[in-house]
Short mmCIF file of C-alpha atoms in Angstrom, two decimals:
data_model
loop_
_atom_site.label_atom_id
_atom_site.label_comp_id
_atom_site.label_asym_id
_atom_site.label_seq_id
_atom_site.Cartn_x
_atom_site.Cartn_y
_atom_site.Cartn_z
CA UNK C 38 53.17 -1.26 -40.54
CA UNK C 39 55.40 -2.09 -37.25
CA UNK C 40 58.54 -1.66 -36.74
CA UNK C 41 60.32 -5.08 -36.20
CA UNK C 42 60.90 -6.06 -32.67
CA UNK C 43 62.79 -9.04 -31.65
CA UNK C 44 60.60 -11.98 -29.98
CA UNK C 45 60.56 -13.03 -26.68
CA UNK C 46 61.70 -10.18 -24.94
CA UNK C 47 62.41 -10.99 -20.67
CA UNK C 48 63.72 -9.11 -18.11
CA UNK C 49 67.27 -9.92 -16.97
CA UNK C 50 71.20 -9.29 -16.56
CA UNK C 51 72.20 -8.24 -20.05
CA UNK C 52 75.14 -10.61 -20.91
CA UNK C 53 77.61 -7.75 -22.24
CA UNK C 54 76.55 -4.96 -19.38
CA UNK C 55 75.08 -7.46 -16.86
CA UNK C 56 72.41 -4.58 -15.76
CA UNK C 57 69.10 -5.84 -14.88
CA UNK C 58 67.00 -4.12 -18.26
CA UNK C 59 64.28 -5.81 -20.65
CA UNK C 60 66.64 -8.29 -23.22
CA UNK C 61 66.71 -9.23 -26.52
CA UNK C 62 66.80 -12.95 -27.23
CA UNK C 63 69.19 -12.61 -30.59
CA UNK C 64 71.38 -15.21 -32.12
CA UNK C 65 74.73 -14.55 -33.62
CA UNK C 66 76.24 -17.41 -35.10
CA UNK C 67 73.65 -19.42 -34.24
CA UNK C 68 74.31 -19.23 -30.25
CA UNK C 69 71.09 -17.38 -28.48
CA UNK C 70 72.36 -14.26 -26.53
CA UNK C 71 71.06 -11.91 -24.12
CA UNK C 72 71.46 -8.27 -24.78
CA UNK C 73 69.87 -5.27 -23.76
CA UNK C 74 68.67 -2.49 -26.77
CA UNK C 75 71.55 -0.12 -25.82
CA UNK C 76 74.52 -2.90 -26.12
CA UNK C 77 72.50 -4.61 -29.79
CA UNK C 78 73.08 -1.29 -30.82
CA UNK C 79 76.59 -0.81 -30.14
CA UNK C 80 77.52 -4.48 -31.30
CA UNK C 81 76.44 -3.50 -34.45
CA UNK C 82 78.11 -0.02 -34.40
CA UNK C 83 81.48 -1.81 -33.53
CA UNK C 84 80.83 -3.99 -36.83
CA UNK C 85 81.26 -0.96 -39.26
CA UNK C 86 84.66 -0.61 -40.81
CA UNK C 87 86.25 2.77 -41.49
CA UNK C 88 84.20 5.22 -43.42
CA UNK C 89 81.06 3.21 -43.33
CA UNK C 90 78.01 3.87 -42.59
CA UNK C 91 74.44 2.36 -42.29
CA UNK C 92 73.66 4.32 -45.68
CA UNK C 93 76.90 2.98 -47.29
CA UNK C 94 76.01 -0.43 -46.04
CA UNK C 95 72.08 -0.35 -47.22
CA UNK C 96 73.28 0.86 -51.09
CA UNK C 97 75.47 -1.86 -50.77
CA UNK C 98 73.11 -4.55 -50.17
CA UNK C 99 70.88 -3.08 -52.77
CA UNK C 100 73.47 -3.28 -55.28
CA UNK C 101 73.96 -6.90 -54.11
CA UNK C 102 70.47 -7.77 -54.32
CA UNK C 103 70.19 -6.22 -57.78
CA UNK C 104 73.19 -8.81 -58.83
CA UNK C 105 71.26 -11.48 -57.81
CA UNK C 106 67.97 -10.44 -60.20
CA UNK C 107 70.57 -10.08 -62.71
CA UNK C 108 71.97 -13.54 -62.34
CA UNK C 109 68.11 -14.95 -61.72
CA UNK C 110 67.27 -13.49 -64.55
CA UNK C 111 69.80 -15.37 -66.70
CA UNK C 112 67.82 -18.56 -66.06
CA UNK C 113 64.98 -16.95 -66.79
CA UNK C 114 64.37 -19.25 -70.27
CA UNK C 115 60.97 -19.97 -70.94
CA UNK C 116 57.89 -18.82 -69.09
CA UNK C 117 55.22 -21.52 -67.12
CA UNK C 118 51.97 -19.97 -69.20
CA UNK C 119 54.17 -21.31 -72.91
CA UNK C 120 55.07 -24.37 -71.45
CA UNK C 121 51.45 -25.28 -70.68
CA UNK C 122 50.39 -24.39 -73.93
CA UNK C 123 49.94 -27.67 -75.49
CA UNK C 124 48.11 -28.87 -72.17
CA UNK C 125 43.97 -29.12 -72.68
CA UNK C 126 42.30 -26.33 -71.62
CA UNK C 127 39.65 -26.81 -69.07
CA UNK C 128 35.96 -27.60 -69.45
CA UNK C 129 33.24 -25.93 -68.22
CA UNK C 130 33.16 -25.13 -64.58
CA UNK C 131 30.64 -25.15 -62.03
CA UNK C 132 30.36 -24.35 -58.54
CA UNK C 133 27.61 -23.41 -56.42
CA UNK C 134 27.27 -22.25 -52.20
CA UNK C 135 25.94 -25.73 -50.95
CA UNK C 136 25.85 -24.65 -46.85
CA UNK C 137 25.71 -21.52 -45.09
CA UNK C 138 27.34 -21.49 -41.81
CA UNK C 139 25.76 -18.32 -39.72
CA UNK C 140 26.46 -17.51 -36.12
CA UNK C 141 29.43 -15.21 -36.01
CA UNK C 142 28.35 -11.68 -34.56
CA UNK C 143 30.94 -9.82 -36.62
CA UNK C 144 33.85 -10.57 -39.42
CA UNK C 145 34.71 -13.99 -39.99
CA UNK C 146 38.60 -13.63 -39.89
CA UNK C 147 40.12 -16.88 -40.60
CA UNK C 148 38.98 -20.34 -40.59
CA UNK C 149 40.64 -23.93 -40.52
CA UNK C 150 39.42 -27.71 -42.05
CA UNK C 151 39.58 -30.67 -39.24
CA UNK C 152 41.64 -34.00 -41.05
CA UNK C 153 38.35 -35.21 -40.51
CA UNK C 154 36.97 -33.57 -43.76
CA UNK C 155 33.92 -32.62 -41.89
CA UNK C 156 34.41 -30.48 -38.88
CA UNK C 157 35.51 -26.38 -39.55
CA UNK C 158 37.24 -23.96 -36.82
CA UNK C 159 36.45 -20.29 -37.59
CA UNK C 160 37.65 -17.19 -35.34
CA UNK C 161 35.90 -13.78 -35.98
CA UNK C 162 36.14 -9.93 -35.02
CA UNK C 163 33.55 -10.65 -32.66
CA UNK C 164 35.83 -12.40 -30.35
CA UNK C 165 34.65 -15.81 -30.65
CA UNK C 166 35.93 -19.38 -32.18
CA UNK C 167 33.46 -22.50 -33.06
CA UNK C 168 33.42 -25.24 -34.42
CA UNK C 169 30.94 -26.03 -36.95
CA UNK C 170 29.78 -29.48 -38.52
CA UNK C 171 30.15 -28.14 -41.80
CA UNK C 172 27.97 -31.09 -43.47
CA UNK C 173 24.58 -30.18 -41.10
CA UNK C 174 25.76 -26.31 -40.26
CA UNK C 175 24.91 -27.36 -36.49
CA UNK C 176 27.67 -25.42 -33.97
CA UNK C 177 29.66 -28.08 -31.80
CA UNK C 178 31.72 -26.16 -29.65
CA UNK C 179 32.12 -22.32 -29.30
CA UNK C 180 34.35 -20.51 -27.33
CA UNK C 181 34.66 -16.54 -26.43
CA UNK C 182 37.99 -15.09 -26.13
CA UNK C 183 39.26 -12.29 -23.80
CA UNK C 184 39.80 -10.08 -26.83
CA UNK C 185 37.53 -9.44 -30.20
CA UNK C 186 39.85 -9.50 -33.79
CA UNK C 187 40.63 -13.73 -32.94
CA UNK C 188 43.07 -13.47 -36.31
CA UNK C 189 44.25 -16.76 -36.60
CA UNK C 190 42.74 -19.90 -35.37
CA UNK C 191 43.83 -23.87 -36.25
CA UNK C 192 42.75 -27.13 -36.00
CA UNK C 193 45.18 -29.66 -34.45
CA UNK C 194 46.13 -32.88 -36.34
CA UNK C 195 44.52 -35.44 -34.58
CA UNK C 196 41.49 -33.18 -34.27
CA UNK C 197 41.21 -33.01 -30.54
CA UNK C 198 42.50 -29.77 -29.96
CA UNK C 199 42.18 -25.55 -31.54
CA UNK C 200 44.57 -23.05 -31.67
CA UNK C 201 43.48 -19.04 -31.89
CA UNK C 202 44.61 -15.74 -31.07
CA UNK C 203 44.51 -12.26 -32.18
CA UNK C 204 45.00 -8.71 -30.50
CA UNK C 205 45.57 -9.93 -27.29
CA UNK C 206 48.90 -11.48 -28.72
CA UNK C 207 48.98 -15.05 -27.73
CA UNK C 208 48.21 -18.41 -28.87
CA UNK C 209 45.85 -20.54 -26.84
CA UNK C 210 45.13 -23.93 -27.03
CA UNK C 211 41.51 -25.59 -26.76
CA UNK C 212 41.70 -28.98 -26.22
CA UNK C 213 37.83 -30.27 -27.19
CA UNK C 214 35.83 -33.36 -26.21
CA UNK C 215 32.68 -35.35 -26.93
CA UNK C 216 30.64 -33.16 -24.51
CA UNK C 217 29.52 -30.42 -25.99
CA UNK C 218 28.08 -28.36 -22.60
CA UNK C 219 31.69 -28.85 -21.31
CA UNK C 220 33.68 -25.13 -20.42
CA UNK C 221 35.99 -25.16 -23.14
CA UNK C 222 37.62 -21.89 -21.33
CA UNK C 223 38.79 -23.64 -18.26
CA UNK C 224 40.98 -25.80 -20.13
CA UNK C 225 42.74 -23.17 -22.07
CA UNK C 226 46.33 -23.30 -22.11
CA UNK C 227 48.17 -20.21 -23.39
CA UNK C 228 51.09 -21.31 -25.46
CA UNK C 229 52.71 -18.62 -27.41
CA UNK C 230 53.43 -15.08 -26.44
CA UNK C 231 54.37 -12.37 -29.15
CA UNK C 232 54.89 -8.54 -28.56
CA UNK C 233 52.23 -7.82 -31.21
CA UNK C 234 49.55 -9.37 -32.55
CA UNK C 235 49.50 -12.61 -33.70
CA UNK C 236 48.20 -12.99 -37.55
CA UNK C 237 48.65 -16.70 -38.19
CA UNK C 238 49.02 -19.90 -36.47
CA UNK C 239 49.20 -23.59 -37.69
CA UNK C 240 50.19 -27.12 -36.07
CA UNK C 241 53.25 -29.14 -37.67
CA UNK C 242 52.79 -32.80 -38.35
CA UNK C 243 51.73 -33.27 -34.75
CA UNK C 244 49.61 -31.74 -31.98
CA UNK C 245 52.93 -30.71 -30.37
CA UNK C 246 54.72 -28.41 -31.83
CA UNK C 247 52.61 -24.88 -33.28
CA UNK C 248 54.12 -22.17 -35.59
CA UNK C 249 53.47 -18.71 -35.04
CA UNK C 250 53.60 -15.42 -37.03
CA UNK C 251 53.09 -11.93 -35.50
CA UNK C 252 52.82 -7.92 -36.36
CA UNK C 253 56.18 -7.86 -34.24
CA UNK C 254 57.92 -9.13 -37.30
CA UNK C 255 58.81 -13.02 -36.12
CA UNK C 256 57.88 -16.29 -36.90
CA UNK C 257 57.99 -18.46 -33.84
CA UNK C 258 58.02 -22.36 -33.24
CA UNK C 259 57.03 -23.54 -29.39
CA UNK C 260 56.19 -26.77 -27.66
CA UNK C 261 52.91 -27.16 -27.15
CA UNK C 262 52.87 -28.88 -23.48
CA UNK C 263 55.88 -26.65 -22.06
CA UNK C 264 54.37 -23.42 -23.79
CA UNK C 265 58.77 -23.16 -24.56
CA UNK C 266 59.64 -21.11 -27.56
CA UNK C 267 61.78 -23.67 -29.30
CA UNK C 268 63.09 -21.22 -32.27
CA UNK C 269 62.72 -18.25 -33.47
CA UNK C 270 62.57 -17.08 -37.25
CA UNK C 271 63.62 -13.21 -37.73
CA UNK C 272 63.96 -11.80 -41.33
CA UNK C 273 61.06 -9.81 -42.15
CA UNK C 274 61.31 -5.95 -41.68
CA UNK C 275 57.36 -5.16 -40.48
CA UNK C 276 54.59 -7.21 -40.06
CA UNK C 277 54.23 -11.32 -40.61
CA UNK C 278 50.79 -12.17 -41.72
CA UNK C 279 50.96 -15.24 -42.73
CA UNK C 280 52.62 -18.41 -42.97
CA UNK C 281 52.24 -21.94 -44.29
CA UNK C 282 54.12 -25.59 -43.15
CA UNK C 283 55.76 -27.36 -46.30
CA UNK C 284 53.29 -29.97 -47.18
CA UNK C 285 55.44 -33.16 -46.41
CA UNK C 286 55.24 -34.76 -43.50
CA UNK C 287 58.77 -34.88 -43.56
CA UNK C 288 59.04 -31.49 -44.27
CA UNK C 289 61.44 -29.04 -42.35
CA UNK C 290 60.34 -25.67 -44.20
CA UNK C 291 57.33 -23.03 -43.51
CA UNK C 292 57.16 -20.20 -45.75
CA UNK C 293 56.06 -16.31 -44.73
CA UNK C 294 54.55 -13.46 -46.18
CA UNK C 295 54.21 -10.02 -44.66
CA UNK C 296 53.86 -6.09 -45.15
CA UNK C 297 57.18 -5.78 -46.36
CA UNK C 298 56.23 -7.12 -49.75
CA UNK C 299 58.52 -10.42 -49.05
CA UNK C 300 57.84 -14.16 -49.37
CA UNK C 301 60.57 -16.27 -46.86
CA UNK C 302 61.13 -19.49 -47.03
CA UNK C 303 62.52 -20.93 -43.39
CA UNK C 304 64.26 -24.28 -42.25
CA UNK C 305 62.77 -24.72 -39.02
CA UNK C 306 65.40 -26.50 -37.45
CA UNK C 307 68.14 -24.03 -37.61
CA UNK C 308 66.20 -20.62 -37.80
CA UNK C 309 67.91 -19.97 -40.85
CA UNK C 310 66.27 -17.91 -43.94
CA UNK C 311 66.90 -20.18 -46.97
CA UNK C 312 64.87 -18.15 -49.44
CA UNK C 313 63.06 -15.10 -50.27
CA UNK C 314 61.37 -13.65 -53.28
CA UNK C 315 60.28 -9.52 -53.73
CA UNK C 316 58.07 -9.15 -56.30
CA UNK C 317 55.05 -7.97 -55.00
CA UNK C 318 54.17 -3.92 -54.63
CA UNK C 319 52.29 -3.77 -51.92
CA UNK C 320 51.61 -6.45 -48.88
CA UNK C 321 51.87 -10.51 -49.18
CA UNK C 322 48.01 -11.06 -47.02
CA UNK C 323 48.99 -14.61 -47.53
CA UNK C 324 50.96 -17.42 -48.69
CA UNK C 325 50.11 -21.28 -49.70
CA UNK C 326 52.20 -24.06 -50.92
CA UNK C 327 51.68 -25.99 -53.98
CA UNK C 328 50.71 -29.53 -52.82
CA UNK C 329 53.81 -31.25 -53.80
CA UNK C 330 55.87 -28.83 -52.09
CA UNK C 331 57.84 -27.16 -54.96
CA UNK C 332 56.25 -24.35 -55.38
CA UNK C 333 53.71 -21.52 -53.50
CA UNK C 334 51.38 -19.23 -53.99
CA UNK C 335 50.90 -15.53 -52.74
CA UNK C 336 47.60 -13.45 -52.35
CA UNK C 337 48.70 -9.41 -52.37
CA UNK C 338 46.73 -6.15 -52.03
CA UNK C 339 48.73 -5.19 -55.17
CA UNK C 340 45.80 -7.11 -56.72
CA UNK C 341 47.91 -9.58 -57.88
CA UNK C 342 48.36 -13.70 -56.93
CA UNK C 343 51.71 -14.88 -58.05
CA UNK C 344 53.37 -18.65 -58.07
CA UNK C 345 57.07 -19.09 -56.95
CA UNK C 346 58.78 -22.29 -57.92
CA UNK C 347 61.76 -23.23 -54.86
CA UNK C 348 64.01 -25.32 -57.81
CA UNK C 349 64.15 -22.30 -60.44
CA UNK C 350 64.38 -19.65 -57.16
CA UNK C 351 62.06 -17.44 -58.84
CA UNK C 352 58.46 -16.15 -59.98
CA UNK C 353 57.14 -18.14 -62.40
CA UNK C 354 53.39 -16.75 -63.11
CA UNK C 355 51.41 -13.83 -62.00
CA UNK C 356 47.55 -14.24 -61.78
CA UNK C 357 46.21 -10.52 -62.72
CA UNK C 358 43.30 -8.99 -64.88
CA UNK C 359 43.29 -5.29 -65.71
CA UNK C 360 39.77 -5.64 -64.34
CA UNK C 361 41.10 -6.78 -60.60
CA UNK C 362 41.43 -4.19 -59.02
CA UNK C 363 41.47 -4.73 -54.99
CA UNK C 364 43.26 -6.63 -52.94
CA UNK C 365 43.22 -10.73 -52.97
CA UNK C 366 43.03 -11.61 -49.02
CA UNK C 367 43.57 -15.70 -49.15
CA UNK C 368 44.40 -18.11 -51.59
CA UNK C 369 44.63 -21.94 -51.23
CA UNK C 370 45.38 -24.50 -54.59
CA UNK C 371 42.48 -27.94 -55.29
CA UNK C 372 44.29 -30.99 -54.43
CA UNK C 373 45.66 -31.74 -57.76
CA UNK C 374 47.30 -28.08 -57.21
CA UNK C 375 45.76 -27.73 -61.54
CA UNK C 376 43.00 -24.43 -59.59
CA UNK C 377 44.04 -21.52 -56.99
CA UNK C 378 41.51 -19.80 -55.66
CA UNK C 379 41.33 -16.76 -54.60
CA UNK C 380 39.37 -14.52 -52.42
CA UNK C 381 39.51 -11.18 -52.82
CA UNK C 382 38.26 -7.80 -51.12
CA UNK C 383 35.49 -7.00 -53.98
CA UNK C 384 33.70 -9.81 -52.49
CA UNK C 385 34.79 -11.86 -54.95
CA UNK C 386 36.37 -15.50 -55.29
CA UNK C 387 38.56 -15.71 -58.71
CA UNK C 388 39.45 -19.52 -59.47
CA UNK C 389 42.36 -19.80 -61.71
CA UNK C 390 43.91 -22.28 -64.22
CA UNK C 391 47.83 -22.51 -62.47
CA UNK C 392 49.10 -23.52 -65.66
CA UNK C 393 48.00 -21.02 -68.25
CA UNK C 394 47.68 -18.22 -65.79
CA UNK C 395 43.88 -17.82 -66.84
CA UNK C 396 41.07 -17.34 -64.90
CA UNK C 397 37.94 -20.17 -64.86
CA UNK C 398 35.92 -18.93 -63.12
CA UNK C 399 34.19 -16.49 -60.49
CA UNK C 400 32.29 -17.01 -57.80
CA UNK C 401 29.77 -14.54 -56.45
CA UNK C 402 27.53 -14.58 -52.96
CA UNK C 403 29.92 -13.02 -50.24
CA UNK C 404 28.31 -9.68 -49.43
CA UNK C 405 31.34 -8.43 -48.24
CA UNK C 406 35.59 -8.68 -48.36
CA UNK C 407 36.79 -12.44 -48.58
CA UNK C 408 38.59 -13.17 -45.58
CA UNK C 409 39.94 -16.62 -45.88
CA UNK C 410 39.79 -19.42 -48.49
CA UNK C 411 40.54 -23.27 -47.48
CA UNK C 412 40.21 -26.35 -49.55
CA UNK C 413 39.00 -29.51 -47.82
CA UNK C 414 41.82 -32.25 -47.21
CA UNK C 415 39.37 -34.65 -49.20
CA UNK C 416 39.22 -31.87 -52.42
CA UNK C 417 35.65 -32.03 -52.56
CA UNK C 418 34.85 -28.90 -51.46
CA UNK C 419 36.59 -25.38 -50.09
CA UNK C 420 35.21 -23.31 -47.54
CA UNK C 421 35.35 -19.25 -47.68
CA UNK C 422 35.16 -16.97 -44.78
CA UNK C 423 33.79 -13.13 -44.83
CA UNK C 424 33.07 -9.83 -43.70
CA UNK C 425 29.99 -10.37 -44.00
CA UNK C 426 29.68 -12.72 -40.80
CA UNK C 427 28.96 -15.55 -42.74
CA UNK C 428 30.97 -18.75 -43.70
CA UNK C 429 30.27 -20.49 -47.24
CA UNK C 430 30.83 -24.38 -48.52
CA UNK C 431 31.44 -24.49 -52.34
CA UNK C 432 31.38 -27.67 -54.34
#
């Protein structure tokens, strides 16, 4: 874990002390400010009444917190698993590895589905992205990046472009074309800069805008084109690793998960932290909305996957067996949002029924921890990245 750190940190006159020092960029009452470290922490020093202190202040807040189980609790009526009890069970289910997609030198890290239905981004330990044709396995593009562990990687919407970075803390921009000899590295364009690394990425409704998340503890939104840092999203106490855009193409909400056990929901047009949920015991890996919006998933290395529904502000299943006992790494829902699945770090991928909390399956042939776990857009088939170098297509 990292300690947080604000995002985009420059060097400037501070606007309380006006000395030239590295600054904050903080927002108090929603107007951005310019402090230096020294003057953030005597703002919030002046803040304290008499006889309190940060220790007074911190019991306070968990007394506050626990108030607000108490009162979630009391419309707590009827659990999701009873509800769904008179729904059908499903029938027999069968899935099998129908392509192989081998070139990665080292850990496949993350991957991403082109609108297309066809094409596949993947970004690996071994410091390269490429682009795969995931129907005949051939490579289309492939690109090596200054630094190895590329975390995060993204196809654009309109399927022209990727977006990838890692441990070297950025988020670069590959715009691609019909020729595949072409230098895909001379056209990079670095967009986002974070003062850790970055763990996820992920274009809104359009190839000009990208969210960010970070170890530094943020969630950023910047303009493609301008490479501008067009809000900021602060809330989380240690690492971000993952994120994912509300569904909608009207929608003005991402939600986060991280390493200090909290899911946040964030409007991304005022910066403002409209929900969060603390459940989990041990880090959120990642997070996935339902595909109607109301709801998301989490994957945790408590061994646990949970569902929070956004109307009833609360958890409304856990997807556990005694027998699970490592981590789950990714999790992404079918299109009809009735399956999650799951990868986990016994090399695993657990499919479960959303409604009765059961599980319907599980998939074996990873030889190592599943990394990432994407459905198609089409719902045909979901792709599953690993340790084990290799990329698999299920169906």
């Amino acid at each position: 874990m990292c300690d947080q750190t604000f995002l985009a940190i420059t060097f400037g006159p501070c606007d309380n002390c006006s000395q030239n020092k590295p600054l904050m960029n903080i927002y108090l009452k929603n107007e951005p400010i310019n402090y230096c470290s020294l003057c953030v922490e005597l703002m919030a020093c002046q803040g304290l009444a008499k006889g309190e202190t940060t220790n007074t202040l911190k019991a306070e807040s968990e007394s506050l917190k626990a108030k607000l189980e108490e009162e979630r609790a009391k419309l707590h009526d009827v659990e999701l698993h009873q509800v769904a009890e008179k729904i059908d069970a499903l029938g027999q289910f069968v899935m099998k590895t129908r392509r192989t997609l081998k070139g990665h030198g080292n850990k496949v890290l993350c991957m991403d589905w082109c609108r297309d239905k066809r094409r596949i981004v993947s970004s690996s330990q071994d410091g390269k992205v490429i682009v795969w044709d995931a129907y005949t396995t051939n490579k289309e593009h492939a690109v090596t990046m200054p630094c190895t562990w590329v975390m995060a990687c993204a196809y654009a919407p309109s399927g022209c472009a990727v977006a990838c970075g890692g441990l070297d803390n950025k988020c670069s921009v590959y715009p691609l074309s019909l020729d595949k000899n072409e230098n895909l590295a001379a056209k990079k364009k670095s967009v986002a800069m974070h003062t850790n690394y970055l763990s996820s990425c992920s274009f809104t409704n359009s190839d000009m805008q990208i969210l960010t998340s970070s170890g530094d503890g943020t969630c950023a939104l910047w303009d493609v084109e301008s490479g501008q840092l067009l809000q900021s999203f602060h809330g989380h106490s240690a690492d971000v690793l993952s994120l994912d855009l509300a569904p909608s193409e009207t929608g003005n909400t991402f939600v986060s998960g991280g390493c200090d056990k909290k899911a946040n929901v964030w409007d991304m047009r005022s910066g403002q932290n409209v929900q969060s949920f603390e459940t989990h015991e041990s880090d959120i890996n990642n997070v996935k909305y339902y595909p109607s919006g109301d709801a998301f998933a989490t994957g945790s290395d408590d061994a646990t996957c949970r569902l929070y529904d956004l109307r009833a502000d609360r958890e409304v299943a856990i997807y556990s067996k005694d027998s699970i006992i490592f981590g789950a790494s990714s999790v992404d829902f079918s299109l009809s949002g009735r399956l999650l699945f799951a990868g986990y770090n016994d090399y695993t991928i657990n499919v479960w029924d959303v409604l009765k909390g059961t599980r319907v399956a599980i998939l074996f042939g990873h030889e190592n921890r599943v990394s990432t776990v994407r459905v198609s857009p089409d719902g045909t088939a979901f792709c599953s990245g690993s340790w084990d170098n290799t990329l698999r297509i299920w169906a």
